[in-house]
């Protein structure tokens, strides 16, 4: 922290973090994605605070219409709270696939247009699996940021540029996993199938 | 694909069994009939049945079907020891069986022994080149290994022979979409539409792909297919209603100055918007202001 360079850094809240991982767990046989909501920090110019997340889809992530509608509705909802879409989350279909797909990059590009500094977070399956055995306090996600030549690059020291706001977030996550909380999470796909299901997930952690 | 009624029936039965209300065998039969993937539950309740000697013997010949079902569920839930035991029992009962051989291949897949699984399946196909299940397992192995181009190649060859396999066409379309090969995905949906022209889901999927490819002609086609989805589903398909609004908005932007286009478009758009608003008012009223604002931003009037 404060090592002099103004590389963008990201702080992700427990709420956002857990929602995204639970969503991936609910649909473990598919790729899933979500958007990150937040704002730039008022005190630290290079820090983006990610305070919430909305899980989007668990099928046909590469199709535009549902993505466009979801972004319009999400921006409308969170705009009223002073938050905007500040990043993108993606989890691959296969356990040993750690590449950032074309679909993820394209959606990342789209979000980057409105929020330069937007990161892509990719679920790190191996790190996630190791969570059960260790006491790792860093997020089980890889951080990708866009460089000057418009390419998404993996941040090698993602551990220091992407931090969990609440240090015990992984402990809470493991708790929720053992109580199968992932059954309750609602994404945009679920909402489109049944609009009484709320993609804001207001009661998830109550 | 499961209908809403079937889905509710299955969920109700599952809840009943989960809460000790009995009906495990009916549940397992329904899962088999509907071909849904509920491996954890199947494993739990199936294994309970198998481990109870009285219940097991009352199944008669169905006992072996249950072993098979539990074996597959165990593999899907990574309980490989259970799977191995079930397959062993079946192999003992049916020593020459090819069906058990396929289960053994599946077990190799579950263990991640891709090369061995591929070898087993290839030799199956040498004896019987028309075994659809084994062909599809080979494609699944390629997919699991991340060899998408091999998976596409095998799947395309499979479809040359088994062109009536709708699930395979859908699988191919979905693989193409993951790889952003939208024109190829569109071709798959065109095949599906030809053989099942009244299946609303194919109309919807085709529209989504056309919209994604973009361009005025494709947007106009997409709008036609969203419309046909709406008419086939009696106006109940929300995704199609949204799709219609998006299309009309995109077309209006691309064809500024062509008055005729706008007129046709805006009427359809208003109707779709009104239908959506009515739906939200009834079932998600707290989201209605959001929807209204969103529709406004798409320049829809209702």
Short mmCIF file of N, CA, C and O in Angstrom, two decimals, chain A residues 93-97, chain B residues 109-110 112 114 137-148 151:
data_model
loop_
_atom_site.label_atom_id
_atom_site.label_comp_id
_atom_site.label_asym_id
_atom_site.label_seq_id
_atom_site.Cartn_x
_atom_site.Cartn_y
_atom_site.Cartn_z
N UNK A 93 -16.42 -21.99 -17.11
CA UNK A 93 -17.20 -23.21 -16.97
C UNK A 93 -16.36 -24.34 -16.38
O UNK A 93 -16.85 -25.13 -15.57
N UNK A 94 -15.10 -24.42 -16.81
CA UNK A 94 -14.29 -25.56 -16.39
C UNK A 94 -13.34 -25.18 -15.28
O UNK A 94 -12.83 -24.07 -15.22
N UNK A 95 -13.07 -26.16 -14.42
CA UNK A 95 -12.21 -25.98 -13.27
C UNK A 95 -10.80 -25.52 -13.65
O UNK A 95 -10.23 -24.63 -13.03
N UNK A 96 -10.24 -26.16 -14.69
CA UNK A 96 -8.84 -25.83 -14.99
C UNK A 96 -8.70 -24.84 -16.12
O UNK A 96 -7.67 -24.77 -16.77
N UNK A 97 -9.72 -24.05 -16.35
CA UNK A 97 -9.64 -23.00 -17.36
C UNK A 97 -9.40 -21.68 -16.66
O UNK A 97 -10.30 -21.15 -16.01
N UNK B 109 -14.03 -40.81 -17.13
CA UNK B 109 -14.19 -39.37 -17.31
C UNK B 109 -14.23 -38.66 -15.96
O UNK B 109 -13.58 -37.63 -15.77
N UNK B 110 -15.01 -39.23 -15.04
CA UNK B 110 -15.17 -38.60 -13.72
C UNK B 110 -13.83 -38.48 -13.00
O UNK B 110 -13.58 -37.54 -12.26
N UNK B 112 -11.12 -38.00 -14.50
CA UNK B 112 -10.24 -37.11 -15.26
C UNK B 112 -9.23 -37.87 -16.11
O UNK B 112 -8.28 -37.29 -16.63
N UNK B 114 -8.79 -38.70 -19.15
CA UNK B 114 -9.38 -38.42 -20.46
C UNK B 114 -8.88 -39.35 -21.54
O UNK B 114 -9.66 -39.84 -22.37
N UNK B 137 -20.41 -38.82 -25.64
CA UNK B 137 -19.42 -38.84 -24.55
C UNK B 137 -18.06 -38.40 -25.08
O UNK B 137 -17.32 -37.68 -24.41
N UNK B 138 -17.74 -38.81 -26.30
CA UNK B 138 -16.45 -38.40 -26.88
C UNK B 138 -16.38 -36.88 -27.01
O UNK B 138 -15.37 -36.24 -26.75
N UNK B 139 -17.53 -36.31 -27.41
CA UNK B 139 -17.59 -34.85 -27.55
C UNK B 139 -17.45 -34.21 -26.17
O UNK B 139 -16.75 -33.21 -26.00
N UNK B 140 -18.10 -34.84 -25.17
CA UNK B 140 -18.01 -34.31 -23.81
C UNK B 140 -16.58 -34.34 -23.31
O UNK B 140 -16.12 -33.41 -22.64
N UNK B 141 -15.85 -35.40 -23.64
CA UNK B 141 -14.45 -35.49 -23.21
C UNK B 141 -13.64 -34.34 -23.83
O UNK B 141 -12.87 -33.66 -23.15
N UNK B 142 -13.86 -34.11 -25.13
CA UNK B 142 -13.14 -33.02 -25.80
C UNK B 142 -13.45 -31.69 -25.13
O UNK B 142 -12.56 -30.87 -24.86
N UNK B 143 -14.73 -31.49 -24.82
CA UNK B 143 -15.15 -30.24 -24.19
C UNK B 143 -14.52 -30.09 -22.81
O UNK B 143 -14.02 -29.04 -22.45
N UNK B 144 -14.53 -31.20 -22.05
CA UNK B 144 -13.98 -31.15 -20.69
C UNK B 144 -12.49 -30.86 -20.70
O UNK B 144 -11.95 -30.26 -19.78
N UNK B 145 -11.82 -31.30 -21.78
CA UNK B 145 -10.39 -31.03 -21.87
C UNK B 145 -10.11 -29.63 -22.39
O UNK B 145 -8.96 -29.21 -22.47
N UNK B 146 -11.17 -28.95 -22.79
CA UNK B 146 -10.98 -27.60 -23.31
C UNK B 146 -10.62 -27.57 -24.79
O UNK B 146 -10.27 -26.53 -25.33
N UNK B 147 -10.72 -28.74 -25.46
CA UNK B 147 -10.43 -28.77 -26.90
C UNK B 147 -11.67 -28.39 -27.68
O UNK B 147 -12.35 -29.25 -28.24
N UNK B 148 -11.98 -27.11 -27.69
CA UNK B 148 -13.25 -26.69 -28.30
C UNK B 148 -13.30 -27.00 -29.78
O UNK B 148 -14.35 -27.38 -30.30
N UNK B 151 -14.12 -30.54 -30.18
CA UNK B 151 -15.51 -30.77 -29.81
C UNK B 151 -16.43 -30.35 -30.95
O UNK B 151 -17.37 -31.07 -31.31
#
